[in-house]
C-alpha positions as a printed NumPy array, in Angstrom:
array([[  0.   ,   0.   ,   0.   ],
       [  0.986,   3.708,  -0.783],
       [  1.948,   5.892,   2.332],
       [ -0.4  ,   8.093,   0.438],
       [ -3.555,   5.8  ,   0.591],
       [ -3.187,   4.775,   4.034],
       [ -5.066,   1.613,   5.783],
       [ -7.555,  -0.265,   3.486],
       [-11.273,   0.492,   4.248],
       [-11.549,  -2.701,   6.274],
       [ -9.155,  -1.246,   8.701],
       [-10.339,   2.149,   9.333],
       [-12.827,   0.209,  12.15 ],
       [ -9.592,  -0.478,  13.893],
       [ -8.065,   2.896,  13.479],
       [-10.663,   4.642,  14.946],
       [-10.75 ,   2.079,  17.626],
       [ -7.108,   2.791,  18.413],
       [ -5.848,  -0.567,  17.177],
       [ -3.806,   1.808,  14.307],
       [ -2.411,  -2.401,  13.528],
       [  1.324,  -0.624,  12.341],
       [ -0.37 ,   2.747,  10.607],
       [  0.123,   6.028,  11.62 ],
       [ -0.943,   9.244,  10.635],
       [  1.744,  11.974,  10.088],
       [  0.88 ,  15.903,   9.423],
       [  3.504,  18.377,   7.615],
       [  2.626,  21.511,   6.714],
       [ -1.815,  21.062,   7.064],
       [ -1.471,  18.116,   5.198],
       [ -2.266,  14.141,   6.463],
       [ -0.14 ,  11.209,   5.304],
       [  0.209,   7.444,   6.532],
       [  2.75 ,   5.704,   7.152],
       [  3.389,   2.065,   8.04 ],
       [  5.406,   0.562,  10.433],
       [  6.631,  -1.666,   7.291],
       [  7.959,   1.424,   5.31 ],
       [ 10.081,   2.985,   8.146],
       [  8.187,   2.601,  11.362],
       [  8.932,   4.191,  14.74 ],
       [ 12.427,   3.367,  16.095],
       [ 12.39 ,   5.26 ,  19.85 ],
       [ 16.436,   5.014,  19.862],
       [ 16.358,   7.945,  17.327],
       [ 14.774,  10.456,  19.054],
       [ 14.5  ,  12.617,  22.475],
       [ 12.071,  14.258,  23.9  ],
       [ 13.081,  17.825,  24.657],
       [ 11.213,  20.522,  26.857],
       [ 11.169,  23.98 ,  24.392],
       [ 11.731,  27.575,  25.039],
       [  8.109,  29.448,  23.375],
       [  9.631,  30.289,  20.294],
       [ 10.749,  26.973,  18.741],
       [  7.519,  25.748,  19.375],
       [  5.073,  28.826,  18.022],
       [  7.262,  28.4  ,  14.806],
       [  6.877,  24.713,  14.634],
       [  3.454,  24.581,  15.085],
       [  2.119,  28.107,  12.726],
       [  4.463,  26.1  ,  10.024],
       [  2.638,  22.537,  10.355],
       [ -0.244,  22.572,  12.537],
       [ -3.745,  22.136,  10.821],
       [ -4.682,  24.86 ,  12.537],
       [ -1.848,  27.117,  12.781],
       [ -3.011,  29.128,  16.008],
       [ -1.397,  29.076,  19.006],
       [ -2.705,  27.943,  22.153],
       [ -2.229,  29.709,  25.799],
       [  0.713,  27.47 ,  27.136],
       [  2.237,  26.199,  29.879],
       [  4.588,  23.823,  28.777],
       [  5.979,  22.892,  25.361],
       [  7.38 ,  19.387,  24.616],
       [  9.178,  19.067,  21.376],
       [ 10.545,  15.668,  19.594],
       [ 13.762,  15.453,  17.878],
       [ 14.868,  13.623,  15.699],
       [ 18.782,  12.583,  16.633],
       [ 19.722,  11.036,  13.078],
       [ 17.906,  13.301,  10.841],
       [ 19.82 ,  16.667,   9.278],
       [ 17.823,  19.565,   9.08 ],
       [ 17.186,  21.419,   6.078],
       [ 16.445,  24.791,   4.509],
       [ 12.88 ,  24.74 ,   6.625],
       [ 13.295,  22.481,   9.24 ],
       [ 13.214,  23.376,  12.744],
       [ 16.838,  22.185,  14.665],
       [ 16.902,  22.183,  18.315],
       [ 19.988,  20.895,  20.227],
       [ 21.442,  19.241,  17.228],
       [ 18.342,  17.477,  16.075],
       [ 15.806,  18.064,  13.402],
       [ 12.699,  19.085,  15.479],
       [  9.917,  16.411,  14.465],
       [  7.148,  17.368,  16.348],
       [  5.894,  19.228,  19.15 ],
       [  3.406,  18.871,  21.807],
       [  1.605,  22.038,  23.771],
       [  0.325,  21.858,  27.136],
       [ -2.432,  24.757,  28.42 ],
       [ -4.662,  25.659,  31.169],
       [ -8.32 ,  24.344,  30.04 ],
       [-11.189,  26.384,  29.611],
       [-12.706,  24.661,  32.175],
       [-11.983,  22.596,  34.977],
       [-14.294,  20.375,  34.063],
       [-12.186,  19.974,  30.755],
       [ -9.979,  17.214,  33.322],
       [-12.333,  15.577,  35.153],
       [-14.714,  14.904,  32.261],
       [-11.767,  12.786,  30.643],
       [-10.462,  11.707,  34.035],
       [-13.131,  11.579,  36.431],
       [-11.416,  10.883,  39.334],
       [ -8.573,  13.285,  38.783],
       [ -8.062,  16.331,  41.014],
       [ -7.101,  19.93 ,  39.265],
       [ -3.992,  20.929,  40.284],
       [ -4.613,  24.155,  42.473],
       [ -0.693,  25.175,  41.61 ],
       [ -0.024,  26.633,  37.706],
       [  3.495,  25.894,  36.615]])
């Protein structure tokens, strides 16, 4: 299968099931791809996650996100990639091409938590 077309319509049940049986789905610059584990796959030994300063992240995400905003945040997570050499438009952090880059915010609502995790406390304490 091409990393284009992604997993067959039988297996979309799984997918959304979070079974992804060795798909995932990338995003670069707004647009979705798939890849499987079979045509490169996810080696951890590669890469390290990093904690980022605001500015890596804001550019990583208005150049890739679907969405392109940027979220109130607390904390900023990025993943590098160890092996890879960045290019013209990639993002390097520490010596690593920056691969991808998770933001963490204060909710809208408490409620937010506790929905998902019922029997989780909000922190009274902002970091």
């Amino acid at each position: 299968m091409s990393a284009l077309l992604g997993p067959a319509p039988a297996q979309w049940e799984a997918v959304a099931a979070g079974r992804a049986e060795g798909w995932g789905q990338r995003w670069s610059r707004g647009v979705p791809t798939w890849r499987h584990t079979s045509q490169g796959g996810f080696d951890r030994r590669r890469y390290e996650v990093v904690e980022l300063a605001e500015a890596p992240a804001r550019a990583y995400i208005q150049a890739n996100h679907y969405l392109s905003g940027w979220p109130p945040a607390v904390h900023r997570f990025g993943l590098v990639d160890l092996e890879a050499a960045g290019g013209d438009d990639g993002h390097v952090v520490g010596g690593g091409l920056l691969v991808g880059v998770v933001v963490l915010g204060v909710p809208m609502s408490r409620r937010a938590l506790t929905r998902v995790f019922p029997s989780l406390e909000p922190s009274a304490n902002r970091a």
